[in-house]
Coordinates of C-alpha atoms in Angstrom, one line a residue:
Chain S
M461 CA 17.1 2.8 29.6
P462 CA 16.6 6.5 29.1
P463 CA 13.4 7.6 27.3
I464 CA 14.4 7.7 23.6
L465 CA 11.1 8.7 22.1
F466 CA 11.3 12.2 20.7
T467 CA 7.9 13.9 21.1
I468 CA 6.8 17.3 20.0
P469 CA 3.8 19.4 21.2
L470 CA 0.6 18.4 19.3
W471 CA 0.2 21.8 17.7
I472 CA 3.6 21.6 16.1
D473 CA 2.8 18.1 14.7
L474 CA -0.6 19.4 13.4
T475 CA 1.1 22.4 11.8
A476 CA 3.5 20.1 10.0
V477 CA 0.5 18.0 8.9
A478 CA -1.3 21.1 7.7
I479 CA 1.8 22.3 5.7
G480 CA 2.0 18.9 4.0
A481 CA -1.7 19.0 3.2
I482 CA -1.5 22.5 1.7
Q483 CA 1.5 21.4 -0.4
G484 CA -0.6 18.5 -1.6
A485 CA -3.5 20.7 -2.6
M486 CA -1.1 23.0 -4.5
F487 CA 0.4 20.1 -6.3
A488 CA -3.1 18.9 -7.3
G489 CA -3.9 22.4 -8.5
R490 CA -1.5 21.9 -11.4
F491 CA -3.7 19.1 -12.8
T492 CA -6.5 21.4 -14.1
D493 CA -7.7 18.8 -16.5
R494 CA -8.4 16.1 -14.0
R495 CA -11.7 17.3 -12.4
F496 CA -10.9 16.3 -8.8
D497 CA -13.9 17.0 -6.6
L498 CA -13.6 18.5 -3.1
L499 CA -13.3 15.1 -1.5
G500 CA -10.5 14.3 -3.9
I501 CA -8.6 17.3 -2.8
A502 CA -9.2 16.4 0.9
I503 CA -7.9 12.9 0.1
I504 CA -4.7 14.3 -1.4
G505 CA -4.3 16.4 1.7
V506 CA -4.7 13.4 4.0
T507 CA -2.3 11.4 1.8
V508 CA 0.5 14.0 1.8
G509 CA 0.0 15.2 5.4
L510 CA -0.6 11.9 7.1
G511 CA 0.7 9.3 4.6
G512 CA 4.3 9.2 5.8
G513 CA 3.2 8.7 9.4
L514 CA 0.6 6.1 8.5
L515 CA 3.3 4.1 6.6
R516 CA 5.7 4.5 9.5
D517 CA 3.2 3.2 12.0
I518 CA 2.1 0.3 9.8
L519 CA 5.8 -0.7 9.4
L520 CA 6.2 -0.5 13.2
G521 CA 3.1 -2.7 13.7
G522 CA 0.8 -0.5 15.6
V523 CA -2.4 1.6 15.2
P524 CA -1.3 4.8 13.5
A525 CA -1.0 7.8 15.7
A526 CA -3.1 9.8 13.3
L527 CA -6.0 7.5 14.0
Q528 CA -5.8 7.9 17.8
S529 CA -6.9 11.5 17.9
N530 CA -9.8 13.4 16.4
W531 CA -7.5 16.2 15.2
Y532 CA -5.3 14.8 12.4
L533 CA -7.8 13.9 9.8
P534 CA -9.9 17.2 9.8
I535 CA -6.7 19.3 10.0
A536 CA -5.3 17.4 7.0
G537 CA -8.5 17.5 4.9
G538 CA -9.4 21.1 5.9
S539 CA -5.9 22.4 5.2
A540 CA -6.0 20.9 1.7
L541 CA -9.3 22.6 1.0
L542 CA -7.8 25.9 2.3
G543 CA -4.8 25.3 0.2
M544 CA -7.0 24.9 -2.8
L545 CA -9.0 28.1 -2.1
L546 CA -6.0 30.3 -1.3
Q547 CA -3.8 28.8 -4.0
S548 CA -2.8 32.2 -5.4
L549 CA -1.9 33.4 -1.9
F550 CA 0.2 30.4 -1.2
N551 CA 1.9 30.6 -4.6
R552 CA 3.0 34.1 -3.8
L553 CA 4.4 32.9 -0.5
G554 CA 6.6 30.4 -2.5
P555 CA 9.9 30.7 -0.7
F556 CA 8.3 30.9 2.7
I557 CA 6.3 27.7 1.9
I558 CA 9.5 25.9 0.7
A559 CA 11.2 26.8 4.0
L560 CA 8.2 25.6 6.1
D561 CA 8.1 22.4 4.0
A562 CA 11.8 21.8 4.6
V563 CA 11.2 22.1 8.4
T564 CA 8.2 19.8 8.0
I565 CA 10.3 17.1 6.3
G566 CA 12.9 17.5 9.0
L567 CA 10.3 17.1 11.7
F568 CA 8.8 14.0 10.1
A569 CA 12.3 12.5 9.6
A570 CA 13.1 13.1 13.3
L571 CA 9.8 11.7 14.5
G572 CA 10.1 8.6 12.3
T573 CA 13.7 7.8 13.1
S574 CA 13.3 8.3 16.8
K575 CA 10.1 6.3 17.0
A576 CA 11.8 3.4 15.1
L577 CA 14.7 3.5 17.5
A578 CA 12.3 3.6 20.4
H579 CA 10.7 0.4 19.0
G580 CA 14.1 -1.2 19.2
L581 CA 14.8 -1.3 15.4
P582 CA 18.5 -1.4 14.4
E583 CA 20.2 1.7 13.0
I584 CA 19.7 1.3 9.3
P585 CA 16.1 0.3 9.4
S586 CA 15.5 3.3 11.7
L587 CA 17.0 5.6 9.2
F588 CA 14.8 4.0 6.5
V589 CA 11.7 4.5 8.6
G590 CA 12.7 8.1 9.1
V591 CA 13.0 8.7 5.4
I592 CA 9.7 6.9 4.7
T593 CA 8.0 9.1 7.3
A594 CA 9.4 12.2 5.6
V595 CA 8.8 11.4 1.9
G596 CA 6.2 8.6 2.1
G597 CA 3.3 10.9 1.9
S598 CA 4.4 12.5 -1.4
A599 CA 5.4 9.2 -2.8
L600 CA 1.9 7.8 -2.1
R601 CA 0.4 11.0 -3.6
D602 CA 2.3 10.4 -6.8
M603 CA 1.2 6.8 -7.0
M604 CA -2.4 7.8 -6.4
L605 CA -2.2 10.5 -9.1
N606 CA -0.5 8.1 -11.6
V607 CA 2.5 10.4 -12.0
P608 CA 6.2 9.4 -11.8
I609 CA 7.2 9.3 -8.1
A610 CA 9.2 12.5 -7.7
V611 CA 11.7 11.2 -5.1
M612 CA 12.9 8.5 -7.5
H613 CA 13.9 11.0 -10.2
V614 CA 16.7 13.4 -11.0
G615 CA 16.1 16.8 -9.5
S616 CA 14.5 15.8 -6.2
F617 CA 16.7 16.0 -3.1
Y618 CA 13.9 15.6 -0.5
A619 CA 14.8 12.0 0.4
M620 CA 18.6 12.6 0.5
A621 CA 18.1 15.6 2.9
A622 CA 15.8 13.5 5.1
G623 CA 18.4 10.6 4.9
F624 CA 21.3 12.8 6.1
G625 CA 19.2 14.2 8.9
S626 CA 18.0 10.7 10.0
A627 CA 21.6 9.4 9.8
L628 CA 22.8 12.2 12.0
L629 CA 20.1 11.4 14.5
V630 CA 21.0 7.7 14.5
V631 CA 24.7 8.5 15.0
L632 CA 24.0 10.9 17.9
F633 CA 21.7 8.4 19.4
E634 CA 24.5 5.8 19.3
L635 CA 26.8 8.3 21.0
H636 CA 24.2 8.6 23.8
V637 CA 23.4 12.2 23.0
D638 CA 20.0 13.3 24.4
I639 CA 17.3 12.4 22.0
T640 CA 15.8 15.9 21.9
I641 CA 19.1 17.4 20.9
A642 CA 19.7 14.6 18.3
A643 CA 16.2 15.3 16.9
I644 CA 16.8 19.0 16.7
A645 CA 20.1 18.4 14.9
C646 CA 18.2 16.2 12.5
V647 CA 15.6 18.9 11.8
I648 CA 18.2 21.5 11.2
V649 CA 20.4 19.4 8.9
T650 CA 17.4 18.2 6.9
T651 CA 16.0 21.7 6.6
V652 CA 19.3 23.3 5.6
M653 CA 20.2 20.7 3.1
R654 CA 16.7 20.8 1.5
I655 CA 16.9 24.6 1.2
L656 CA 20.4 24.6 -0.2
A657 CA 19.4 21.9 -2.6
A658 CA 16.4 24.0 -3.8
R659 CA 18.6 27.1 -4.1
Y660 CA 21.6 25.5 -5.9
G661 CA 19.8 22.8 -7.8
W662 CA 21.6 19.9 -6.1
S663 CA 20.7 16.5 -7.5
L664 CA 22.0 12.9 -7.5
P665 CA 23.6 11.4 -10.6
E666 CA 21.2 10.0 -13.1
Q667 CA 20.8 6.3 -13.7
R668 CA 23.2 4.9 -16.3
Chain H
M776 CA 3.4 -28.9 18.2
P777 CA 6.5 -29.4 16.1
P778 CA 8.4 -26.3 14.9
I779 CA 6.7 -25.4 11.6
L780 CA 8.6 -22.3 10.7
F781 CA 10.9 -23.0 7.8
T782 CA 14.1 -20.9 8.2
I783 CA 17.0 -20.6 6.0
P784 CA 20.5 -19.3 6.7
L785 CA 20.7 -15.5 6.5
W786 CA 23.2 -15.5 3.6
I787 CA 20.8 -17.5 1.4
D788 CA 18.0 -15.1 2.3
L789 CA 20.2 -12.1 1.5
T790 CA 21.3 -13.7 -1.8
A791 CA 17.7 -14.1 -2.8
V792 CA 17.1 -10.4 -1.9
A793 CA 20.1 -9.4 -3.9
I794 CA 18.9 -11.3 -7.0
G795 CA 15.5 -9.7 -6.7
A796 CA 17.1 -6.2 -6.4
I797 CA 19.4 -6.8 -9.4
Q798 CA 16.3 -7.9 -11.4
G799 CA 14.6 -4.7 -10.4
A800 CA 17.5 -2.6 -11.5
M801 CA 17.7 -4.4 -14.9
F802 CA 13.9 -3.8 -15.3
A803 CA 14.4 -0.1 -14.5
G804 CA 17.2 0.0 -17.1
R805 CA 14.6 -0.4 -19.8
F806 CA 13.1 2.9 -19.0
T807 CA 15.9 5.0 -20.5
D808 CA 13.6 8.1 -20.8
R809 CA 12.6 8.3 -17.2
R810 CA 15.7 9.9 -15.6
F811 CA 15.7 7.9 -12.4
D812 CA 18.5 9.0 -10.1
L813 CA 20.7 6.6 -8.1
L814 CA 18.3 6.8 -5.1
G815 CA 15.4 5.9 -7.5
I816 CA 17.3 2.8 -8.6
A817 CA 18.0 1.9 -5.0
I818 CA 14.3 2.3 -4.2
I819 CA 13.4 -0.1 -7.0
G820 CA 15.9 -2.5 -5.6
V821 CA 14.5 -2.3 -2.1
T822 CA 10.9 -2.6 -3.6
V823 CA 11.6 -5.7 -5.6
G824 CA 14.0 -7.4 -3.2
L825 CA 12.1 -6.7 0.0
G826 CA 8.6 -5.7 -1.0
G827 CA 7.1 -9.2 -1.0
G828 CA 8.5 -9.9 2.5
L829 CA 7.3 -6.5 3.7
L830 CA 3.7 -7.2 2.5
R831 CA 3.9 -10.6 4.0
D832 CA 4.8 -9.3 7.4
I833 CA 2.3 -6.4 7.3
L834 CA -0.4 -8.9 6.5
L835 CA 0.8 -11.1 9.4
G836 CA 0.7 -8.1 11.7
G837 CA 4.3 -7.8 12.9
V838 CA 7.4 -5.7 12.4
P839 CA 8.8 -6.8 9.0
A840 CA 11.9 -9.1 9.3
A841 CA 13.7 -6.9 6.8
L842 CA 13.5 -4.1 9.4
Q843 CA 14.9 -6.2 12.3
S844 CA 18.4 -6.4 10.9
N845 CA 20.9 -4.0 9.4
W846 CA 21.7 -6.3 6.5
Y847 CA 18.6 -6.3 4.2
L848 CA 18.3 -2.7 3.2
P849 CA 21.9 -2.0 2.2
I850 CA 22.1 -5.4 0.4
A851 CA 18.9 -4.6 -1.6
G852 CA 19.9 -1.0 -2.4
G853 CA 23.5 -1.9 -3.1
S854 CA 22.6 -4.8 -5.3
A855 CA 20.4 -2.6 -7.4
L856 CA 23.2 -0.1 -8.0
L857 CA 25.5 -3.0 -8.9
G858 CA 22.8 -4.3 -11.2
M859 CA 22.7 -0.9 -12.9
L860 CA 26.5 -0.6 -13.3
L861 CA 26.9 -4.2 -14.5
Q862 CA 23.8 -4.2 -16.6
S863 CA 25.5 -5.5 -19.8
L864 CA 27.2 -8.3 -17.8
F865 CA 24.0 -9.4 -16.2
N866 CA 22.2 -9.2 -19.6
R867 CA 24.8 -11.6 -21.0
L868 CA 24.1 -13.9 -18.0
G869 CA 20.4 -14.0 -19.0
P870 CA 19.5 -17.7 -18.7
F871 CA 21.6 -18.0 -15.5
I872 CA 19.8 -15.0 -14.0
I873 CA 16.4 -16.5 -15.0
A874 CA 17.3 -19.7 -13.2
L875 CA 18.5 -17.9 -10.1
D876 CA 15.3 -15.7 -10.2
A877 CA 13.2 -18.9 -10.4
V878 CA 14.9 -20.3 -7.3
T879 CA 14.4 -16.9 -5.6
I880 CA 10.7 -16.9 -6.2
G881 CA 10.5 -20.5 -4.9
L882 CA 12.4 -19.5 -1.8
F883 CA 10.2 -16.5 -1.1
A884 CA 7.0 -18.6 -1.7
A885 CA 8.3 -21.3 0.8
L886 CA 9.3 -18.6 3.4
G887 CA 5.9 -16.8 3.1
T888 CA 3.7 -19.9 3.1
S889 CA 5.5 -21.5 6.0
K890 CA 5.5 -18.3 8.0
A891 CA 1.8 -17.9 7.5
L892 CA 1.2 -21.5 8.6
A893 CA 3.4 -20.9 11.6
H894 CA 1.2 -17.9 12.5
G895 CA -1.8 -20.2 12.5
L896 CA -3.4 -19.0 9.3
P897 CA -5.7 -21.5 7.5
E898 CA -4.5 -23.3 4.3
I899 CA -5.8 -21.0 1.6
P900 CA -4.7 -17.7 3.2
S901 CA -1.3 -19.3 3.8
L902 CA -1.0 -20.1 0.1
F903 CA -2.1 -16.5 -0.7
V904 CA 0.6 -15.1 1.6
G905 CA 3.2 -17.3 0.0
V906 CA 2.3 -16.0 -3.5
I907 CA 2.2 -12.4 -2.3
T908 CA 5.7 -12.9 -0.8
A909 CA 6.9 -14.3 -4.1
V910 CA 5.4 -11.8 -6.5
G911 CA 4.4 -8.8 -4.3
G912 CA 7.8 -7.1 -4.8
S913 CA 7.5 -7.1 -8.6
A914 CA 3.8 -6.0 -8.4
L915 CA 4.7 -3.1 -6.1
R916 CA 7.5 -2.2 -8.6
D917 CA 5.0 -2.0 -11.5
M918 CA 2.6 0.1 -9.4
M919 CA 5.4 2.5 -8.5
L920 CA 6.6 2.7 -12.1
N921 CA 3.0 3.2 -13.4
V922 CA 3.2 0.2 -15.8
P923 CA 0.7 -2.6 -16.0
I924 CA 1.2 -5.1 -13.3
A925 CA 3.0 -8.0 -15.1
V926 CA 1.6 -10.8 -13.0
M927 CA -2.0 -9.8 -13.9
H928 CA -1.4 -10.2 -17.7
V929 CA -1.1 -12.9 -20.3
G930 CA 2.4 -14.2 -20.6
S931 CA 3.5 -14.1 -17.0
F932 CA 3.6 -17.4 -15.1
Y933 CA 5.4 -16.2 -12.0
A934 CA 2.4 -16.2 -9.7
M935 CA 1.1 -19.6 -11.0
A936 CA 4.5 -21.2 -10.4
A937 CA 4.6 -19.8 -6.9
G938 CA 1.0 -20.8 -6.3
F939 CA 1.7 -24.4 -7.2
G940 CA 4.7 -24.5 -5.0
S941 CA 2.9 -23.0 -2.1
A942 CA -0.1 -25.3 -2.6
L943 CA 2.3 -28.3 -2.5
L944 CA 3.8 -27.0 0.7
V945 CA 0.4 -26.6 2.3
V946 CA -0.7 -30.1 1.3
L947 CA 2.6 -31.7 2.6
F948 CA 2.2 -29.7 5.9
E949 CA -1.3 -31.0 6.3
L950 CA 0.1 -34.5 5.8
H951 CA 2.6 -33.8 8.6
V952 CA 5.6 -33.9 6.4
D953 CA 8.6 -32.2 7.9
I954 CA 8.5 -28.5 7.1
T955 CA 12.0 -28.4 5.7
I956 CA 11.2 -31.2 3.2
A957 CA 7.9 -29.5 2.4
A958 CA 9.7 -26.2 1.8
I959 CA 12.4 -27.8 -0.4
A960 CA 9.6 -29.4 -2.5
C961 CA 8.0 -26.0 -2.8
V962 CA 11.2 -24.4 -4.0
I963 CA 11.9 -27.2 -6.5
V964 CA 8.3 -27.2 -8.0
T965 CA 8.2 -23.4 -8.2
T966 CA 11.6 -23.3 -9.8
V967 CA 11.0 -26.0 -12.4
M968 CA 7.5 -24.7 -13.3
R969 CA 8.9 -21.2 -13.7
I970 CA 11.8 -22.4 -15.9
L971 CA 9.6 -24.6 -18.0
A972 CA 7.1 -21.7 -18.4
A973 CA 9.9 -19.4 -19.6
R974 CA 11.2 -22.1 -22.0
Y975 CA 7.8 -23.2 -23.5
G976 CA 5.9 -20.0 -23.2
W977 CA 3.2 -21.3 -20.9
S978 CA 0.5 -18.9 -20.0
L979 CA -3.0 -18.7 -18.6
P980 CA -6.0 -18.1 -20.8
E981 CA -6.8 -14.5 -21.5
Q982 CA -9.8 -12.6 -20.1
R983 CA -13.0 -13.1 -22.2
Chain K
M115 CA -19.1 -1.8 28.5
P116 CA -21.7 -3.3 26.2
P117 CA -20.5 -5.3 23.2
I118 CA -20.0 -2.7 20.4
L119 CA -18.8 -4.9 17.6
F120 CA -21.4 -5.2 14.9
T121 CA -21.2 -8.6 13.4
I122 CA -23.1 -10.1 10.5
P123 CA -23.6 -13.8 9.5
L124 CA -20.7 -15.1 7.4
W125 CA -22.9 -15.7 4.4
I126 CA -24.0 -12.1 4.2
D127 CA -20.3 -11.0 4.5
L128 CA -19.3 -13.4 1.8
T129 CA -22.2 -12.3 -0.4
A130 CA -21.0 -8.7 -0.1
V131 CA -17.5 -9.8 -1.0
A132 CA -18.8 -11.7 -4.0
I133 CA -20.8 -8.6 -5.2
G134 CA -17.7 -6.5 -4.9
A135 CA -15.6 -9.1 -6.8
I136 CA -18.2 -9.3 -9.6
Q137 CA -18.2 -5.5 -9.9
G138 CA -14.5 -5.6 -10.2
A139 CA -14.5 -8.2 -13.0
M140 CA -17.2 -6.1 -14.9
F141 CA -15.0 -3.1 -14.5
A142 CA -12.0 -5.0 -15.8
G143 CA -14.1 -6.1 -18.7
R144 CA -14.1 -2.6 -20.1
F145 CA -10.3 -2.8 -20.7
T146 CA -10.5 -5.1 -23.7
D147 CA -7.0 -4.0 -24.9
R148 CA -5.2 -5.0 -21.7
R149 CA -4.9 -8.8 -22.1
F150 CA -5.5 -9.7 -18.4
D151 CA -5.3 -13.4 -17.9
L152 CA -7.6 -15.4 -15.6
L153 CA -5.3 -14.8 -12.6
G154 CA -5.4 -11.1 -13.3
I155 CA -9.2 -11.1 -13.2
A156 CA -9.1 -13.1 -9.9
I157 CA -6.6 -10.6 -8.5
I158 CA -9.0 -7.7 -9.4
G159 CA -11.8 -9.6 -7.7
V160 CA -9.8 -10.2 -4.5
T161 CA -8.7 -6.5 -4.6
V162 CA -12.2 -5.1 -4.9
G163 CA -14.0 -7.6 -2.8
L164 CA -11.4 -7.8 0.0
G165 CA -9.2 -4.7 -0.4
G166 CA -11.3 -2.4 1.8
G167 CA -11.4 -5.0 4.7
L168 CA -7.6 -5.6 4.3
L169 CA -6.8 -1.9 4.6
R170 CA -9.2 -1.6 7.6
D171 CA -7.5 -4.5 9.4
I172 CA -4.0 -3.3 8.6
L173 CA -4.9 0.2 10.0
L174 CA -6.3 -1.4 13.1
G175 CA -3.1 -3.4 13.5
G176 CA -4.3 -7.0 13.3
V177 CA -4.2 -10.0 11.0
P178 CA -7.0 -9.3 8.4
A179 CA -10.2 -11.1 8.9
A180 CA -10.2 -12.3 5.3
L181 CA -7.0 -14.2 6.1
Q182 CA -8.5 -16.0 9.1
S183 CA -10.9 -18.2 7.1
N184 CA -10.6 -20.3 4.0
W185 CA -13.8 -18.8 2.5
Y186 CA -13.0 -15.2 1.6
L187 CA -10.2 -15.7 -1.0
P188 CA -11.8 -18.4 -3.1
I189 CA -15.2 -16.6 -3.0
A190 CA -13.6 -13.3 -4.1
G191 CA -11.5 -14.9 -6.9
G192 CA -14.3 -17.3 -8.0
S193 CA -16.9 -14.6 -8.1
A194 CA -14.6 -12.4 -10.3
L195 CA -14.2 -15.3 -12.8
L196 CA -18.0 -15.8 -12.7
G197 CA -18.5 -12.1 -13.3
M198 CA -16.2 -12.3 -16.3
L199 CA -18.0 -15.3 -17.8
L200 CA -21.5 -14.0 -17.2
Q201 CA -20.7 -10.4 -18.0
S202 CA -23.6 -9.9 -20.5
L203 CA -26.0 -11.4 -17.9
F204 CA -24.8 -9.1 -15.2
N205 CA -24.8 -6.1 -17.5
R206 CA -28.5 -6.8 -18.2
L207 CA -29.1 -6.9 -14.4
G208 CA -27.6 -3.4 -14.2
P209 CA -30.0 -1.6 -11.8
F210 CA -30.3 -4.7 -9.6
I211 CA -26.5 -4.8 -9.4
I212 CA -26.3 -1.1 -8.6
A213 CA -28.8 -1.7 -5.7
L214 CA -26.9 -4.7 -4.4
D215 CA -23.6 -2.8 -4.7
A216 CA -25.1 0.1 -2.7
V217 CA -26.1 -2.3 0.1
T218 CA -22.6 -3.8 0.0
I219 CA -21.0 -0.4 0.4
G220 CA -23.3 0.3 3.3
L221 CA -22.5 -3.0 4.9
F222 CA -18.7 -2.5 4.5
A223 CA -19.1 1.0 6.0
A224 CA -21.0 -0.3 9.0
L225 CA -18.5 -3.2 9.6
G226 CA -15.5 -0.8 9.3
T227 CA -16.9 2.0 11.5
S228 CA -18.1 -0.3 14.2
K229 CA -14.9 -2.4 14.2
A230 CA -12.8 0.8 14.6
L231 CA -15.1 2.0 17.5
A232 CA -14.7 -1.4 19.1
H233 CA -10.9 -1.0 18.9
G234 CA -11.3 2.2 20.9
L235 CA -10.6 4.6 18.1
P236 CA -12.1 8.1 18.4
E237 CA -15.1 9.2 16.4
I238 CA -13.5 10.8 13.3
P239 CA -10.9 8.1 12.7
S240 CA -13.6 5.5 13.1
L241 CA -15.7 7.3 10.4
F242 CA -12.5 7.4 8.3
V243 CA -11.9 3.7 8.7
G244 CA -15.5 3.0 7.8
V245 CA -15.2 5.0 4.5
I246 CA -11.8 3.3 3.7
T247 CA -13.5 -0.1 4.3
A248 CA -16.3 0.9 1.9
V249 CA -14.3 2.4 -0.9
G250 CA -10.7 1.2 -0.3
G251 CA -11.1 -1.8 -2.5
S252 CA -12.2 0.2 -5.6
A253 CA -9.4 2.8 -4.9
L254 CA -6.8 0.0 -4.8
R255 CA -8.3 -1.4 -8.0
D256 CA -7.9 1.9 -9.8
M257 CA -4.3 2.3 -8.5
M258 CA -3.5 -1.3 -9.7
L259 CA -5.0 -0.6 -13.1
N260 CA -3.2 2.8 -13.5
V261 CA -6.5 4.6 -14.0
P262 CA -7.6 7.8 -12.1
I263 CA -9.0 6.9 -8.7
A264 CA -12.8 7.2 -9.2
V265 CA -13.7 8.3 -5.7
M266 CA -11.4 11.4 -6.0
H267 CA -13.2 12.8 -9.1
V268 CA -16.4 14.6 -9.9
G269 CA -19.3 12.3 -10.5
S270 CA -18.6 9.7 -7.9
F271 CA -20.7 9.8 -4.8
Y272 CA -19.7 6.4 -3.2
A273 CA -17.4 7.8 -0.6
M274 CA -19.8 10.6 0.5
A275 CA -22.7 8.1 0.9
A276 CA -20.4 5.8 3.0
G277 CA -19.3 8.9 4.9
F278 CA -22.8 10.0 5.8
G279 CA -23.7 6.4 6.8
S280 CA -20.6 6.1 9.0
A281 CA -21.2 9.5 10.6
L282 CA -24.7 8.5 11.5
L283 CA -23.4 5.2 13.0
V284 CA -20.9 7.2 15.1
V285 CA -23.5 9.7 16.3
L286 CA -25.9 6.9 17.3
F287 CA -23.1 5.1 19.0
E288 CA -22.3 8.2 21.0
L289 CA -26.0 8.4 22.0
H290 CA -25.8 4.8 23.3
V291 CA -28.1 3.4 20.6
D292 CA -27.7 -0.4 20.3
I293 CA -24.9 -1.1 17.8
T294 CA -27.0 -3.3 15.6
I295 CA -29.6 -0.6 15.2
A296 CA -26.9 2.0 14.5
A297 CA -25.3 -0.3 11.9
I298 CA -28.6 -1.0 10.2
A299 CA -29.3 2.8 10.0
C300 CA -25.8 3.2 8.5
V301 CA -26.5 0.6 5.8
I302 CA -29.9 2.1 5.0
V303 CA -28.6 5.7 4.8
T304 CA -25.6 4.7 2.7
T305 CA -27.7 2.6 0.3
V306 CA -30.4 5.2 -0.2
M307 CA -27.9 8.0 -0.7
R308 CA -25.9 5.9 -3.2
I309 CA -29.0 5.0 -5.2
L310 CA -30.4 8.6 -5.2
A311 CA -27.0 9.9 -6.2
A312 CA -26.9 7.4 -9.1
R313 CA -30.5 8.3 -10.1
Y314 CA -30.2 12.1 -9.9
G315 CA -26.6 12.5 -10.7
W316 CA -25.5 14.0 -7.4
S317 CA -21.9 15.1 -7.2
L318 CA -19.6 17.2 -5.2
P319 CA -18.3 20.6 -6.5
E320 CA -15.2 20.4 -8.6
Q321 CA -11.8 21.6 -7.5
R322 CA -11.2 25.3 -8.2

C-alpha cells in the first residue's frame, strides 16, 4: 500500500492554527459585554485553532496531534491574544484574512480527510471527519459562547466548501491519484468555493 | 467466556438511527425563527441519530461504529431531511412515532450496555454507558441548540426508562442469562416504561 | 525510567469527586426556576465531579478511570443529591467548602498533569491536560446549563491557580524531583493561590 497520509510542514500547520485562533479572538471581540479575561480569549483561540483537530483525533481514537508537540497550544493561545491586541489592524486586513481563512479550512479538510482514509475509514466517514476537522473548531466555539452554531444556519457556506473539497479528495484517492495532489486539489476547491460563497452570498436553502 | 456482545442486524440498527434522526428534524421544526439551513437539519439528524453511539464508542476508546461503515451518516442525514419534508405526515403519526422512538431508546440502551460489558467494564459504568447511548444524542442536540437539556428536567422519563432497562440487562448478565435474551428484556422494559411514562405523565421529583 | 505516575488512595480520589459533585449541586441550586429533577441534579454531580477526569482520559486515548470502577458514578451522583438536600448546611460551611474545593482542584491538576507526563506527553500539553482535569468539569457544567463558562470570564482564578500548580509539577518533574513530592507541591501551590485569589479578589485583566 502506498503511503496515503498527507502531511504538511509543521510551520504551515502552525500558521493555519494561528489564523484560526486570530479569527476566534476577532469573533470574541464582538461580545464587548461579556467580560472575557485574557485566559478566556486564549481558550477561544485554542478552541478555534485546535478544536477541529482535537475532535478529528478523538474520533480516530488516538492522542491528538496537538498534544504531542509543545508548539500547538502556545501558538494557538498566543495568536488569540495577538488577534485581540491587533484587532483593528486585522479588521482592516478583512479580505486578506478571509482568503487566509479559506485556505486554512481547505488545509484542515485535507488533513482530516486524508488522516481518516489513512486510518482505514470508508469514504463517507472520511469525508465527514474532514468536514469536522475544518469546521469543528468554530462549532465548538459557538457552543462554548452559547450562540447559535454558525455552520447550521442560513448564510454560512464553510461546511459545504469543506465538504466539496473533502469529497474531491476521496474521489481522487479512490482513483489512485497521488495523495499530495488529491490534497492540494481539496485545498484549492475548498478555498475557491469559500471565497466565491463570501463574494456572491451563496447559501443553502432554508429549513421548511 | 461466552460471546457477550449483543448484535443486531444492520437494517434494524439503521432503522433505529433513522427514527432518531427523524425525531431530531421534527424537534428542530419547532424552532421556526432560527433559520437552519438544510445542512443544519442534517447535522441535527446526525447528532440525534448517531450522537449516543459516538459518545459510547469514545468512552470505550475505539473508532465509533458509525464511522466504520458508509451507511450510518447518509441514513442519519437523509432521514432528517425526510423528516423535515414530511413533518406534517410524521406529526399525524404521533403515537406511532412515540412507540417507535421508545423501541429505539431500548435498542440503543441494550447495544450500549452490552458493548460496555463486552469491553470488560464493571456493572455500574456499563449501565451508565447504556443510558448515555440511549439519551446522549438528544442531550447533545439540546446543547447544540442552546436549549435546556430535556433529560435533566422534570417531565422527561427517557433516561429513567433506559436506566431500568440497562440495569435489568446487567443483572441478567450477572446471572449468566444469554445476552440476546437479556438484551431483548432490556428493550421491552425500556419501551414499556417509556410508553407508560408518556401515557400517565410519570416524572421524577423536582430539585428542592 | 522511574515510575512517574502519581497515584493517590482511592478514598482521597472519591472524596475529591464527592466535593466536586456537592459543589455542582449547590451551583444548580441557584437556578430555582429551571425545574431540574433528581436525575438532572445527579447528572450535574457526575459532570462536575467526573467531567474533568473523563476529558483527561479521552484526550489521553483510553477508557476513563471513572468507568473502570463501580465507585465513582454512585459517589458522584449520590453526593450531588446529598448536596441538594443539605444545601443550607453546606452554605453555612462556606469557607470550609471553598478550602476543600481548592484542595480538590489542586489534586485534580496533579493527577491530570502527572498522568499526561506518564503517557509521554511533552511539557506544555501535560500542563494543559492538568488544567483541563481541574476545571473541565465546571466548564462542561456551564455548557450543559447554557450559562457563560466561568473560567473564561473576569473574576475566576481557578484555571490560573491550576495552571501555576501544574507548571510547577512539570518543572519539578524535569528536574527529576520525585513525582510524589512534585505532586504535593502542585496541590499546595494550587490550593494556596486559589484561596488567596478568593480572599483578595485576584483576577486576570479583561479582554480589550
